[in-house]
Short mmCIF file of C-alpha atoms and ligand atoms in Angstrom, two decimals:
data_model
loop_
_atom_site.label_atom_id
_atom_site.label_comp_id
_atom_site.label_asym_id
_atom_site.label_seq_id
_atom_site.Cartn_x
_atom_site.Cartn_y
_atom_site.Cartn_z
CA MET D 1 52.48 108.46 136.96
CA SER D 2 55.08 110.88 138.25
CA ARG D 3 58.17 109.36 139.79
CA THR D 4 59.46 110.28 143.20
CA VAL D 5 63.10 111.35 142.98
CA TYR D 6 65.70 112.35 145.56
CA VAL D 7 67.47 115.72 145.52
CA ASN D 8 69.74 116.91 148.34
CA GLY D 9 67.88 115.28 151.20
CA ALA D 10 64.32 115.62 149.86
CA TYR D 11 61.98 113.13 148.18
CA LEU D 12 60.05 115.06 145.52
CA PRO D 13 57.80 114.49 142.52
CA GLU D 14 60.09 114.56 139.45
CA ASP D 15 58.46 117.77 138.15
CA ALA D 16 59.28 119.61 141.38
CA ALA D 17 62.95 118.53 141.54
CA GLN D 18 65.48 121.24 140.76
CA VAL D 19 69.25 121.73 140.50
CA SER D 20 70.97 125.13 140.21
CA ILE D 21 72.14 126.43 136.82
CA PHE D 22 75.49 127.05 138.57
CA ASP D 23 75.89 123.39 139.41
CA ARG D 24 79.36 122.23 138.32
CA GLY D 25 77.85 119.01 137.04
CA PHE D 26 75.85 121.07 134.55
CA LEU D 27 78.58 123.60 133.70
CA MET D 28 81.67 121.37 133.73
CA ALA D 29 80.63 117.71 133.95
CA ASP D 30 82.24 117.89 137.40
CA GLY D 31 80.49 114.93 138.92
CA VAL D 32 80.32 111.17 139.15
CA TYR D 33 77.54 108.65 138.94
CA GLU D 34 76.56 105.05 139.61
CA VAL D 35 73.85 102.81 138.23
CA THR D 36 72.56 100.00 140.43
CA THR D 37 70.22 97.41 139.01
CA VAL D 38 67.03 96.39 140.77
CA ILE D 39 65.58 92.88 140.34
CA ASP D 40 62.56 91.69 142.33
CA GLY D 41 62.67 95.07 144.10
CA LYS D 42 66.20 94.31 145.42
CA LEU D 43 69.58 95.87 144.76
CA ILE D 44 72.23 94.01 142.75
CA ASP D 45 75.88 94.48 143.78
CA PHE D 46 75.04 97.49 145.96
CA ASP D 47 78.30 97.34 147.92
CA GLY D 48 80.40 97.12 144.76
CA HIS D 49 78.76 100.25 143.34
CA LEU D 50 79.21 102.11 146.63
CA ALA D 51 82.89 101.16 146.80
CA ARG D 52 83.42 102.49 143.28
CA LEU D 53 81.47 105.67 144.10
CA GLU D 54 83.73 106.24 147.09
CA ARG D 55 86.80 105.76 144.88
CA SER D 56 85.52 108.02 142.07
CA LEU D 57 84.72 110.78 144.57
CA GLY D 58 88.10 110.38 146.25
CA GLU D 59 89.98 110.68 142.93
CA LEU D 60 88.19 114.00 142.33
CA ASP D 61 88.58 115.31 145.91
CA ILE D 62 84.84 115.40 146.52
CA ALA D 63 83.82 114.32 150.02
CA ASN D 64 81.34 111.44 150.09
CA PRO D 65 78.16 113.11 151.37
CA MET D 66 76.69 109.96 152.96
CA ASP D 67 77.80 106.75 154.65
CA ARG D 68 76.87 103.28 153.40
CA ASP D 69 73.73 102.93 155.49
CA GLN D 70 72.42 106.35 154.47
CA TRP D 71 72.98 105.53 150.78
CA LEU D 72 71.27 102.18 151.26
CA GLU D 73 68.29 103.83 152.93
CA VAL D 74 67.83 106.31 150.05
CA HIS D 75 68.09 103.50 147.48
CA ARG D 76 65.53 101.38 149.32
CA GLU D 77 63.21 104.32 149.92
CA LEU D 78 63.19 105.14 146.20
CA VAL D 79 62.48 101.51 145.29
CA ALA D 80 59.59 101.46 147.77
CA ARG D 81 58.11 104.86 146.88
CA ASN D 82 58.17 104.04 143.16
CA GLY D 83 57.13 100.40 143.50
CA LEU D 84 60.17 99.45 141.41
CA GLU D 85 60.47 95.75 140.63
CA LEU D 86 62.77 95.67 137.60
CA GLY D 87 65.00 98.52 136.52
CA MET D 88 67.73 100.67 137.96
CA ILE D 89 68.61 103.44 140.33
CA TYR D 90 70.71 106.25 138.92
CA LEU D 91 72.82 108.20 141.42
CA GLN D 92 74.81 111.35 140.73
CA VAL D 93 77.05 113.43 142.98
CA THR D 94 78.51 116.70 141.70
CA ARG D 95 80.88 119.25 143.26
CA GLY D 96 77.85 121.42 143.90
CA ALA D 97 76.71 124.91 142.91
CA PRO D 98 79.06 127.71 144.03
CA GLY D 99 76.78 130.44 142.64
CA ASP D 100 79.23 131.54 139.94
CA ARG D 101 81.24 129.88 137.18
CA ASP D 102 84.88 129.42 138.12
CA PHE D 103 87.53 126.86 137.16
CA LEU D 104 88.79 126.69 140.74
CA PHE D 105 87.09 124.18 142.99
CA PRO D 106 84.73 125.88 145.46
CA ASP D 107 85.31 125.58 149.23
CA PRO D 108 83.41 122.42 150.25
CA GLU D 109 82.53 124.10 153.57
CA THR D 110 80.30 126.58 151.77
CA THR D 111 79.46 124.55 148.65
CA PRO D 112 78.20 121.05 149.52
CA PRO D 113 77.99 118.40 146.81
CA THR D 114 74.72 118.03 144.90
CA VAL D 115 73.12 114.60 145.26
CA VAL D 116 70.46 113.34 142.87
CA LEU D 117 68.95 109.86 142.61
CA PHE D 118 66.10 108.59 140.48
CA THR D 119 64.62 105.27 139.40
CA GLN D 120 64.13 103.98 135.88
CA SER D 121 61.84 101.03 135.26
CA ASN D 122 62.77 98.39 132.66
CA PRO D 123 60.40 95.41 132.50
CA ALA D 124 62.50 93.77 129.71
CA LEU D 125 65.69 93.77 131.81
CA VAL D 126 65.93 90.05 132.51
CA ASP D 127 64.00 88.56 129.57
CA SER D 128 65.72 90.81 127.11
CA PRO D 129 64.94 90.41 123.38
CA LYS D 130 68.37 91.91 122.70
CA ALA D 131 70.08 89.13 124.63
CA GLN D 132 68.24 86.55 122.51
CA LYS D 133 69.41 88.12 119.28
CA GLY D 134 72.81 89.39 120.31
CA MET D 135 74.35 92.78 119.58
CA LYS D 136 76.26 94.07 116.59
CA VAL D 137 79.13 96.42 117.35
CA ILE D 138 81.27 98.73 115.27
CA THR D 139 84.74 99.88 116.30
CA ILE D 140 85.68 103.54 116.78
CA ASP D 141 88.79 105.38 118.00
CA ASP D 142 88.91 105.82 121.75
CA ILE D 143 89.45 109.57 122.07
CA ARG D 144 88.28 109.89 125.68
CA TRP D 145 90.39 111.41 128.46
CA GLY D 146 92.98 109.38 130.37
CA ARG D 147 91.01 108.72 133.59
CA ARG D 148 88.29 106.39 132.39
CA ASP D 149 88.56 104.53 135.69
CA ILE D 150 86.68 107.44 137.31
CA LYS D 151 82.96 107.17 136.59
CA THR D 152 82.40 110.79 135.63
CA VAL D 153 79.31 112.19 133.93
CA GLN D 154 81.33 113.26 130.85
CA LEU D 155 79.51 110.89 128.52
CA LEU D 156 79.44 112.92 125.30
CA TYR D 157 81.85 110.75 123.33
CA PRO D 158 80.26 107.44 124.41
CA SER D 159 76.90 108.93 123.47
CA MET D 160 78.24 109.97 120.04
CA GLY D 161 79.76 106.51 119.61
CA LYS D 162 76.42 104.85 120.22
CA MET D 163 74.81 107.17 117.65
CA MET D 164 77.52 106.29 115.09
CA ALA D 165 76.70 102.62 115.66
CA ILE D 166 72.94 103.12 115.29
CA ARG D 167 73.43 105.11 112.08
CA GLN D 168 75.45 102.22 110.65
CA GLY D 169 72.76 99.67 111.52
CA ALA D 170 74.63 98.32 114.58
CA ASP D 171 73.77 98.46 118.27
CA ASP D 172 76.88 99.75 120.00
CA ALA D 173 80.53 100.66 119.54
CA TRP D 174 83.74 99.19 120.93
CA MET D 175 86.47 101.77 121.42
CA VAL D 176 89.99 101.11 120.19
CA GLN D 177 93.34 102.51 121.33
CA ASP D 178 96.62 101.54 119.58
CA GLY D 179 94.79 98.78 117.73
CA GLU D 180 93.46 97.23 120.94
CA VAL D 181 89.91 97.28 122.27
CA THR D 182 89.51 99.28 125.48
CA GLU D 183 85.78 98.82 126.22
CA GLY D 184 82.28 99.44 124.89
CA THR D 185 80.63 102.86 125.12
CA SER D 186 78.87 101.83 128.34
CA ASN D 187 80.15 98.33 129.06
CA ASN D 188 83.24 96.15 129.34
CA ALA D 189 84.22 94.07 126.30
CA TYR D 190 85.18 90.38 126.11
CA ILE D 191 86.03 87.77 123.50
CA ILE D 192 86.08 83.99 123.84
CA ARG D 193 88.55 81.84 121.96
CA ASP D 194 88.93 78.09 122.43
CA GLY D 195 86.90 78.34 125.62
CA ARG D 196 89.11 81.08 127.11
CA ILE D 197 87.53 84.38 128.13
CA VAL D 198 89.73 87.36 127.29
CA THR D 199 89.13 90.89 128.59
CA ARG D 200 91.38 93.92 128.99
CA ALA D 201 93.17 94.16 132.35
CA LEU D 202 92.16 96.91 134.79
CA SER D 203 93.99 100.25 134.43
CA ASN D 204 93.10 103.94 133.99
CA ASP D 205 92.13 103.08 130.38
CA ILE D 206 88.81 101.47 131.32
CA LEU D 207 86.04 101.65 133.88
CA HIS D 208 86.42 98.97 136.53
CA GLY D 209 83.06 97.37 135.90
CA ILE D 210 81.23 96.02 138.90
CA THR D 211 79.53 93.48 136.64
CA ARG D 212 82.96 92.61 135.19
CA ALA D 213 84.28 91.68 138.63
CA ALA D 214 81.25 89.49 139.36
CA VAL D 215 81.22 87.79 135.95
CA LEU D 216 84.95 86.97 136.08
CA ARG D 217 84.47 85.51 139.56
CA PHE D 218 81.54 83.35 138.39
CA ALA D 219 83.48 82.28 135.27
CA ARG D 220 86.46 81.14 137.35
CA GLU D 221 84.15 79.31 139.75
CA ALA D 222 82.62 77.52 136.73
CA GLN D 223 86.16 76.47 135.64
CA MET D 224 86.12 78.75 132.59
CA PRO D 225 89.67 80.05 132.03
CA VAL D 226 90.02 83.85 132.11
CA GLU D 227 92.83 85.93 130.60
CA GLU D 228 92.98 89.58 131.64
CA ARG D 229 94.91 91.08 128.73
CA SER D 230 94.35 93.40 125.78
CA PHE D 231 93.13 92.06 122.44
CA THR D 232 93.19 93.55 118.96
CA VAL D 233 90.23 94.19 116.69
CA ASP D 234 91.54 91.46 114.34
CA GLU D 235 91.68 88.97 117.19
CA ALA D 236 88.14 89.91 118.16
CA LYS D 237 86.84 89.40 114.64
CA ALA D 238 88.38 85.92 114.59
CA ALA D 239 86.92 84.99 118.02
CA ASP D 240 84.36 82.22 118.58
CA GLU D 241 82.16 84.45 120.73
CA ALA D 242 82.09 87.90 122.26
CA PHE D 243 80.02 89.72 124.85
CA VAL D 244 79.80 92.85 126.96
CA THR D 245 78.90 93.36 130.61
CA SER D 246 77.29 96.22 132.51
CA ALA D 247 74.93 96.68 135.44
CA SER D 248 72.03 97.42 133.10
CA THR D 249 72.67 94.70 130.47
CA PHE D 250 74.27 91.96 132.64
CA VAL D 251 76.03 89.71 130.10
CA MET D 252 75.02 90.67 126.56
CA PRO D 253 76.23 88.53 123.64
CA VAL D 254 77.93 90.25 120.70
CA VAL D 255 77.35 88.52 117.35
CA ALA D 256 79.15 90.79 114.86
CA ILE D 257 82.07 93.23 114.87
CA ASP D 258 82.35 95.77 112.02
CA GLY D 259 80.00 93.57 109.96
CA VAL D 260 82.03 90.38 110.53
CA ALA D 261 79.83 87.67 112.06
CA LEU D 262 81.28 85.69 114.98
CA GLY D 263 80.74 81.93 114.83
CA ASP D 264 77.35 81.32 113.25
CA GLY D 265 76.20 84.89 113.96
CA THR D 266 74.04 83.98 116.95
CA PRO D 267 74.76 84.33 120.70
CA GLY D 268 77.44 81.84 121.68
CA PRO D 269 76.89 79.08 124.28
CA LEU D 270 79.40 80.37 126.84
CA ALA D 271 78.06 83.92 126.73
CA ARG D 272 74.52 82.60 127.16
CA ARG D 273 75.60 80.40 130.06
CA LEU D 274 77.42 83.28 131.75
CA ARG D 275 74.32 85.44 131.44
CA GLU D 276 72.23 82.76 133.15
CA ILE D 277 74.77 82.26 135.93
CA TYR D 278 75.12 86.01 136.48
CA ILE D 279 71.36 86.58 136.75
CA GLU D 280 70.85 83.55 139.00
CA GLU D 281 73.72 84.37 141.37
CA SER D 282 72.95 88.10 141.48
CA ARG D 283 69.34 87.41 142.33
CA LYS D 284 70.45 85.21 145.22
CA ALA D 285 72.84 87.85 146.58
CA ALA D 286 70.55 90.89 146.06
CA ILE D 287 69.79 93.00 149.14
N1 PMP L 1 82.61 100.73 130.91
C1 PMP L 1 81.95 101.89 130.74
C2 PMP L 1 82.58 102.94 129.91
C3 PMP L 1 80.67 102.07 131.32
O1 PMP L 1 80.03 103.24 131.14
C4 PMP L 1 80.09 101.03 132.08
C5 PMP L 1 78.73 101.16 132.67
N2 PMP L 1 78.53 102.30 133.39
C6 PMP L 1 80.83 99.84 132.24
C7 PMP L 1 82.08 99.73 131.64
C8 PMP L 1 80.27 98.69 133.04
O2 PMP L 1 80.33 98.96 134.41
P1 PMP L 1 79.30 98.27 135.42
O3 PMP L 1 79.42 96.79 135.20
O4 PMP L 1 79.77 98.67 136.75
O5 PMP L 1 77.94 98.78 135.07
#
């Protein structure tokens, strides 16, 4: 069945949706995106994702094309039109299509941003076989640009990193800068030692994960101590547990780093507990 997608104000069958070849998202990766999870047909952390969208657009001097209620309406309309129960909504805003290729930003008066949204169904989102087994990660150099706090569509290196992991029999890669873990290719990275959750502090070096903010809040409410500081690869390999967070994986246990098993090589109890709490609380707060 063909999906209904949203392009610049219109709801269209996916085969009929089009974006210009001059779009700066296509030519220059000049655009930002968000991914909002849908559970029970409802949006998880919608306002967090919108706040980050607003910030990403602002950092790139792209005007936000819609207000909160308009964004919410498009999200809900796509959920309804596609009968989406479990999955996600992908949203992308680019600097638009000036009709030529030029390094200079086009005049926003004559070149409006391009807006695309589509749904992706994922029936295994909550009862995930991967979460039962846990993920293996490798470590790779973090050679991305210096503004990883902006959620741009330049995802080539993270994509290559994931392929490097798969080719080595692992599931994902953690990126490393000056010996310290920044984040996963598409998630924030955590270790647990003696019951303390450690994750890198927010800066331009990492994406400010919406799931990260929620999980740290739930952890503190559950009296689990949290340390927001950098950790080395060696410290990670010696940890009791590890996990990653993202909108599309929630809390996902990590059971091995560069072939070194953590604990007994199965998902740790605190990571599993945090996953349960996150899913339960997010379901309650979904809109
Ligand atoms: N870091 C990176 C590099 C990511 O791509 C993502 C997911 N888009 C995250 C962290 C997690 O962010 P969120 O919890 O908002 O999905």
